[in-house]
């Protein structure tokens, strides 16, 4: 029988966690057949052997040919499923029904272009990381839902409403193949998922949220990685969406202070006291300063020399590693 769903995973040095992710995917309980395809872009840690040892199809491409949208389009073109499911090498399905719930949400209506599910912090993640992810995805509701552009004037005028409608994450997503054939992922440097979702909702499609289709996916980035990640995000949001995340360094640092105060409160609510609380709160203050400084620099990227952009961009750093 032809697969109803294709689970598609780009990989580069997935490590031991990749094996856990694949095992969780292969253990999915679904009332229809599904396939799993991996595309590796130059792993040197045995990821290809790890994938093939599980009987999973693994295609290999040159590291320099990798692109966030381009590689996912390649994966989709190799697949046969009616629904295209994208996760990353560090996004582990949280239940054996994850795939079923994700496809169910994407198939909620004939005009639904795609669906996404929540991220849960990996066990042992930072307190702030766990709380932030939980609160972010709680904002999409506790029930399966579909959103569309209901108010075009508000969509055009309200960036917050627009961001809510186009939020999408290829760490845990599903696309209807018939829509992908008309609207493939754009070949952009970053945020191919949200760029695609914006095009989909502007074309009149609905976007679904599947709260029961969760994956374990989180990053406890250090100070420098946080700055780089937020630089990339702010630069991409300006390039592809026209958003200025931080226009002023003063406002950026004021935002960092507010976030640091929030983190300190969350740490205390989690039971940290004394020197342990102080140490963690001080570290998170540094992380938040890096976050908003990265956003400011990313917003101002057009005013920076190319070599500075290359230094600040985490994605370009990773790309250099892929092609080295």
CSV table of C-alpha atoms in Angstrom, one decimal:
chain,number,residue,atom,x,y,z
A,1,UNK,CA,0.0,0.0,0.0
A,2,UNK,CA,1.1,3.6,-0.7
A,3,UNK,CA,2.1,5.4,2.5
A,4,UNK,CA,-0.4,8.0,3.7
A,5,UNK,CA,2.4,10.0,5.4
A,6,UNK,CA,6.1,10.5,4.7
A,7,UNK,CA,8.3,11.4,7.7
A,8,UNK,CA,11.2,13.4,6.3
A,9,UNK,CA,14.3,14.2,8.3
A,10,UNK,CA,17.4,16.3,7.3
A,11,UNK,CA,20.5,15.2,9.2
A,12,UNK,CA,24.0,16.4,9.8
A,13,UNK,CA,25.9,14.7,12.7
A,14,UNK,CA,22.8,13.7,14.6
A,15,UNK,CA,24.6,11.8,17.3
A,16,UNK,CA,23.0,9.3,19.7
A,17,UNK,CA,19.8,11.4,19.9
A,18,UNK,CA,19.1,10.7,16.2
A,19,UNK,CA,18.8,7.0,17.1
A,20,UNK,CA,16.2,7.8,19.8
A,21,UNK,CA,14.3,10.0,17.4
A,22,UNK,CA,14.2,7.3,14.7
A,23,UNK,CA,13.1,4.7,17.2
A,24,UNK,CA,10.3,6.9,18.4
A,25,UNK,CA,9.2,7.5,14.8
A,26,UNK,CA,9.3,3.8,13.8
A,27,UNK,CA,7.3,3.0,16.9
A,28,UNK,CA,4.4,5.2,15.9
A,29,UNK,CA,0.9,3.6,16.0
A,30,UNK,CA,-1.1,4.7,13.0
A,31,UNK,CA,-4.1,3.1,11.2
A,32,UNK,CA,-2.3,3.6,7.8
A,33,UNK,CA,1.2,3.0,6.4
A,34,UNK,CA,3.9,5.6,6.5
A,35,UNK,CA,7.5,5.8,5.3
A,36,UNK,CA,10.6,7.5,6.8
A,37,UNK,CA,13.3,9.1,4.6
A,38,UNK,CA,16.5,10.8,5.9
A,39,UNK,CA,18.7,13.1,3.9
A,40,UNK,CA,22.2,13.4,5.3
A,41,UNK,CA,24.4,16.4,4.3
A,42,UNK,CA,27.9,15.2,5.2
A,43,UNK,CA,27.8,13.5,8.6
A,44,UNK,CA,31.1,12.4,10.0
A,45,UNK,CA,29.8,10.7,13.2
A,46,UNK,CA,28.3,7.6,11.8
A,47,UNK,CA,24.8,9.0,11.4
A,48,UNK,CA,24.3,7.4,7.9
A,49,UNK,CA,25.1,3.9,9.3
A,50,UNK,CA,22.9,4.5,12.3
A,51,UNK,CA,20.0,5.3,10.0
A,52,UNK,CA,20.5,2.5,7.6
A,53,UNK,CA,21.0,0.0,10.5
A,54,UNK,CA,17.3,0.6,11.3
A,55,UNK,CA,16.2,-0.1,7.8
A,56,UNK,CA,15.4,3.5,7.1
A,57,UNK,CA,16.1,5.0,3.7
A,58,UNK,CA,19.0,7.4,3.8
A,59,UNK,CA,20.0,9.7,0.9
A,60,UNK,CA,23.3,11.5,0.9
A,61,UNK,CA,24.0,15.0,-0.5
A,62,UNK,CA,27.1,17.2,-0.6
A,63,UNK,CA,27.4,19.4,2.5
A,64,UNK,CA,27.6,22.6,0.3
A,65,UNK,CA,24.3,21.7,-1.4
A,66,UNK,CA,22.3,21.9,1.8
A,67,UNK,CA,19.6,24.5,2.2
A,68,UNK,CA,16.8,24.7,4.7
A,69,UNK,CA,14.0,24.9,2.1
A,70,UNK,CA,15.9,23.4,-0.7
A,71,UNK,CA,16.8,20.1,1.1
A,72,UNK,CA,13.3,19.7,2.5
A,73,UNK,CA,11.9,20.1,-1.1
A,74,UNK,CA,14.3,17.4,-2.2
A,75,UNK,CA,13.1,15.1,0.6
A,76,UNK,CA,9.5,15.8,-0.4
A,77,UNK,CA,10.2,15.0,-4.1
A,78,UNK,CA,11.6,11.6,-3.1
A,79,UNK,CA,8.5,10.7,-1.0
A,80,UNK,CA,5.2,9.2,-1.8
A,81,UNK,CA,2.9,10.2,1.1
A,82,UNK,CA,-0.2,12.3,0.8
A,83,UNK,CA,1.1,14.2,3.8
A,84,UNK,CA,4.7,15.4,4.3
A,85,UNK,CA,5.8,15.4,7.9
A,86,UNK,CA,9.0,17.3,8.8
A,87,UNK,CA,11.0,16.9,12.0
A,88,UNK,CA,14.6,17.6,12.8
A,89,UNK,CA,17.3,15.2,14.1
A,90,UNK,CA,16.8,16.4,17.6
A,91,UNK,CA,13.0,16.4,17.7
A,92,UNK,CA,11.7,13.2,19.4
A,93,UNK,CA,8.0,12.4,19.2
A,94,UNK,CA,6.6,12.5,22.7
A,95,UNK,CA,4.0,9.7,22.2
A,96,UNK,CA,3.3,6.8,19.8
A,97,UNK,CA,0.2,8.7,18.6
A,98,UNK,CA,2.2,11.8,17.6
A,99,UNK,CA,2.0,11.0,13.8
A,100,UNK,CA,-1.6,10.1,13.9
A,101,UNK,CA,-2.6,13.4,15.7
A,102,UNK,CA,-0.4,15.5,13.3
A,103,UNK,CA,-2.0,14.0,10.2
A,104,UNK,CA,-5.5,14.3,11.7
A,105,UNK,CA,-5.0,18.0,12.3
A,106,UNK,CA,-3.6,18.6,8.8
A,107,UNK,CA,-6.6,16.7,7.3
A,108,UNK,CA,-9.1,18.7,9.3
A,109,UNK,CA,-10.3,20.5,6.2
A,110,UNK,CA,-9.7,20.4,2.4
A,111,UNK,CA,-8.2,23.9,2.6
A,112,UNK,CA,-5.8,23.2,5.4
A,113,UNK,CA,-2.3,23.6,3.9
A,114,UNK,CA,-0.3,22.4,6.9
A,115,UNK,CA,-0.2,21.7,10.6
A,116,UNK,CA,2.3,22.0,13.4
A,117,UNK,CA,2.6,20.6,16.9
A,118,UNK,CA,4.1,21.8,20.2
A,119,UNK,CA,7.7,21.4,21.4
A,120,UNK,CA,8.3,20.1,24.9
A,121,UNK,CA,11.7,20.7,26.6
A,122,UNK,CA,14.0,17.7,26.7
A,123,UNK,CA,14.2,16.2,30.2
A,124,UNK,CA,16.9,18.0,32.1
A,125,UNK,CA,16.5,21.3,30.2
A,126,UNK,CA,16.9,24.6,31.9
A,127,UNK,CA,14.0,25.7,34.1
A,128,UNK,CA,13.6,28.9,32.0
A,129,UNK,CA,13.7,26.9,28.7
A,130,UNK,CA,11.0,24.5,29.9
A,131,UNK,CA,8.7,27.3,31.1
A,132,UNK,CA,9.2,29.5,28.0
A,133,UNK,CA,8.3,26.7,25.6
A,134,UNK,CA,5.3,25.7,27.7
A,135,UNK,CA,3.9,29.2,27.8
A,136,UNK,CA,4.7,29.9,24.1
A,137,UNK,CA,2.7,26.9,22.8
A,138,UNK,CA,-0.1,27.4,25.4
A,139,UNK,CA,-0.8,30.5,23.4
A,140,UNK,CA,-2.1,28.4,20.5
A,141,UNK,CA,-4.7,26.7,22.7
A,142,UNK,CA,-5.3,23.3,24.2
A,143,UNK,CA,-7.6,22.0,21.5
A,144,UNK,CA,-7.0,21.2,17.8
A,145,UNK,CA,-7.7,24.3,15.8
A,146,UNK,CA,-7.5,25.8,12.3
A,147,UNK,CA,-6.8,29.5,11.7
A,148,UNK,CA,-7.2,31.5,8.5
A,149,UNK,CA,-7.1,35.2,7.6
A,150,UNK,CA,-10.5,36.2,8.8
A,151,UNK,CA,-9.8,40.0,8.9
A,152,UNK,CA,-7.5,41.1,6.1
A,153,UNK,CA,-7.3,44.7,7.3
A,154,UNK,CA,-6.1,43.5,10.7
A,155,UNK,CA,-3.7,41.1,9.1
A,156,UNK,CA,-2.2,44.0,7.1
A,157,UNK,CA,-2.0,46.4,10.0
A,158,UNK,CA,-1.3,44.2,13.1
A,159,UNK,CA,2.1,42.5,13.1
A,160,UNK,CA,1.2,40.5,16.2
A,161,UNK,CA,-1.9,39.0,14.6
A,162,UNK,CA,0.2,38.4,11.4
A,163,UNK,CA,2.9,36.6,13.4
A,164,UNK,CA,0.3,34.4,15.1
A,165,UNK,CA,-1.1,33.4,11.8
A,166,UNK,CA,2.2,32.5,10.1
A,167,UNK,CA,4.0,30.9,13.0
A,168,UNK,CA,5.1,27.4,11.9
A,169,UNK,CA,8.0,25.2,12.8
A,170,UNK,CA,9.6,22.5,10.7
A,171,UNK,CA,10.9,20.9,13.9
A,172,UNK,CA,7.4,19.4,14.1
A,173,UNK,CA,5.2,20.1,11.0
A,174,UNK,CA,3.0,18.5,8.3
A,175,UNK,CA,2.2,19.8,4.8
A,176,UNK,CA,-0.5,18.6,2.5
A,177,UNK,CA,1.4,17.3,-0.6
A,178,UNK,CA,-1.1,18.9,-3.1
A,179,UNK,CA,-0.4,22.3,-1.5
A,180,UNK,CA,3.4,21.7,-1.3
A,181,UNK,CA,3.3,21.0,-5.1
A,182,UNK,CA,1.9,24.5,-5.7
A,183,UNK,CA,3.8,26.1,-2.8
A,184,UNK,CA,7.2,24.5,-2.2
A,185,UNK,CA,9.5,25.8,0.5
A,186,UNK,CA,11.3,28.9,-0.5
A,187,UNK,CA,15.1,28.7,-0.9
A,188,UNK,CA,15.9,31.1,1.9
A,189,UNK,CA,18.8,31.2,4.4
A,190,UNK,CA,16.5,30.9,7.5
A,191,UNK,CA,12.9,30.6,8.6
A,192,UNK,CA,11.8,28.6,5.5
A,193,UNK,CA,8.9,27.3,7.6
A,194,UNK,CA,7.4,30.6,8.6
A,195,UNK,CA,8.0,32.1,5.2
A,196,UNK,CA,6.1,29.2,3.6
A,197,UNK,CA,3.3,29.5,6.1
A,198,UNK,CA,2.9,33.2,5.4
A,199,UNK,CA,2.6,32.5,1.7
A,200,UNK,CA,0.1,29.7,2.4
A,201,UNK,CA,-2.3,31.8,4.6
A,202,UNK,CA,-2.0,34.8,2.2
A,203,UNK,CA,-3.1,32.3,-0.6
A,204,UNK,CA,-6.2,31.6,1.4
A,205,UNK,CA,-5.3,28.3,3.0
A,206,UNK,CA,-5.9,27.4,6.7
A,207,UNK,CA,-3.2,26.4,9.1
A,208,UNK,CA,-3.8,23.8,11.8
A,209,UNK,CA,-2.4,23.4,15.3
A,210,UNK,CA,-2.2,19.8,16.8
A,211,UNK,CA,-1.6,20.2,20.6
A,212,UNK,CA,-1.5,16.4,21.1
A,213,UNK,CA,1.3,16.0,18.5
A,214,UNK,CA,4.2,17.1,20.7
A,215,UNK,CA,7.9,16.4,20.2
A,216,UNK,CA,10.7,16.8,22.7
A,217,UNK,CA,12.8,19.6,21.2
A,218,UNK,CA,14.7,22.3,23.0
A,219,UNK,CA,18.1,24.1,23.1
A,220,UNK,CA,19.9,25.5,26.2
A,221,UNK,CA,22.0,27.8,24.1
A,222,UNK,CA,24.9,29.6,25.8
A,223,UNK,CA,25.4,33.3,25.7
A,224,UNK,CA,27.2,33.5,22.3
A,225,UNK,CA,24.9,30.9,20.6
A,226,UNK,CA,21.9,32.8,21.9
A,227,UNK,CA,23.2,36.1,20.4
A,228,UNK,CA,23.9,34.3,17.1
A,229,UNK,CA,20.5,32.6,17.0
A,230,UNK,CA,18.6,35.8,17.6
A,231,UNK,CA,20.7,37.7,15.1
A,232,UNK,CA,19.6,35.2,12.4
A,233,UNK,CA,16.0,35.4,13.5
A,234,UNK,CA,15.9,39.2,13.6
A,235,UNK,CA,17.7,39.5,10.3
A,236,UNK,CA,15.3,37.0,8.6
A,237,UNK,CA,12.2,38.6,10.1
A,238,UNK,CA,13.2,41.9,8.6
A,239,UNK,CA,14.2,40.5,5.2
A,240,UNK,CA,11.2,38.2,4.7
A,241,UNK,CA,8.5,39.7,6.9
A,242,UNK,CA,9.4,43.4,7.3
A,243,UNK,CA,9.5,43.2,11.1
A,244,UNK,CA,12.0,45.2,13.2
A,245,UNK,CA,12.5,43.2,16.4
A,246,UNK,CA,14.7,45.7,18.1
A,247,UNK,CA,15.1,49.2,16.6
A,248,UNK,CA,17.0,50.7,19.6
A,249,UNK,CA,19.8,49.4,21.7
A,250,UNK,CA,18.4,51.2,24.7
A,251,UNK,CA,15.0,49.4,24.2
A,252,UNK,CA,16.8,46.1,23.5
A,253,UNK,CA,18.6,46.3,26.9
A,254,UNK,CA,15.5,47.4,28.7
A,255,UNK,CA,13.8,44.3,27.2
A,256,UNK,CA,16.7,42.2,28.5
A,257,UNK,CA,16.2,43.6,32.0
A,258,UNK,CA,12.5,42.7,32.0
A,259,UNK,CA,13.3,39.2,30.7
A,260,UNK,CA,16.0,38.7,33.3
A,261,UNK,CA,13.5,39.7,36.0
A,262,UNK,CA,11.0,37.3,34.7
A,263,UNK,CA,13.6,34.5,34.6
A,264,UNK,CA,14.6,35.3,38.2
A,265,UNK,CA,11.0,35.0,39.3
A,266,UNK,CA,10.5,31.7,37.4
A,267,UNK,CA,13.7,30.3,39.1
A,268,UNK,CA,12.4,31.2,42.5
A,269,UNK,CA,9.0,29.7,41.7
A,270,UNK,CA,10.8,26.5,40.8
A,271,UNK,CA,12.3,26.3,44.2
A,272,UNK,CA,15.8,27.8,43.7
A,273,UNK,CA,17.2,29.7,46.7
A,274,UNK,CA,20.3,31.4,47.9
A,275,UNK,CA,23.5,31.1,46.0
A,276,UNK,CA,22.0,28.6,43.5
A,277,UNK,CA,19.2,31.0,42.6
A,278,UNK,CA,21.7,33.9,42.4
A,279,UNK,CA,24.1,32.0,40.1
A,280,UNK,CA,21.3,30.9,37.8
A,281,UNK,CA,19.6,34.2,37.7
A,282,UNK,CA,22.9,36.0,36.9
A,283,UNK,CA,23.6,33.6,34.1
A,284,UNK,CA,20.1,34.0,32.6
A,285,UNK,CA,20.6,37.7,32.7
A,286,UNK,CA,23.6,37.3,30.5
A,287,UNK,CA,21.6,35.1,28.1
A,288,UNK,CA,18.8,37.6,27.9
A,289,UNK,CA,21.2,40.4,27.2
A,290,UNK,CA,22.6,38.3,24.4
A,291,UNK,CA,19.1,37.6,23.1
A,292,UNK,CA,18.1,41.2,22.8
A,293,UNK,CA,21.5,42.4,21.6
A,294,UNK,CA,21.4,39.8,18.9
A,295,UNK,CA,17.9,41.0,17.9
A,296,UNK,CA,19.2,44.6,17.7
A,297,UNK,CA,22.2,43.6,15.6
A,298,UNK,CA,20.0,41.4,13.3
A,299,UNK,CA,17.6,44.3,12.8
A,300,UNK,CA,20.6,46.5,11.9
A,301,UNK,CA,22.3,43.9,9.7
A,302,UNK,CA,22.2,46.0,6.6
A,303,UNK,CA,24.5,48.5,8.3
A,304,UNK,CA,27.1,45.9,9.3
A,305,UNK,CA,30.2,44.8,7.3
A,306,UNK,CA,29.9,41.3,5.6
A,307,UNK,CA,32.6,39.8,7.8
A,308,UNK,CA,30.7,40.9,11.0
A,309,UNK,CA,27.5,39.4,9.6
A,310,UNK,CA,29.3,36.1,9.0
A,311,UNK,CA,30.7,36.1,12.5
A,312,UNK,CA,27.3,36.9,14.1
A,313,UNK,CA,25.3,34.4,12.1
A,314,UNK,CA,25.0,31.0,13.7
A,315,UNK,CA,23.4,29.6,10.5
A,316,UNK,CA,26.4,30.8,8.4
A,317,UNK,CA,28.8,29.3,10.9
A,318,UNK,CA,27.0,26.0,10.6
A,319,UNK,CA,26.9,26.2,6.8
A,320,UNK,CA,30.7,26.8,6.8
A,321,UNK,CA,31.0,23.7,8.9
A,322,UNK,CA,28.9,21.7,6.5
A,323,UNK,CA,31.1,22.7,3.5
A,324,UNK,CA,34.4,22.4,5.3
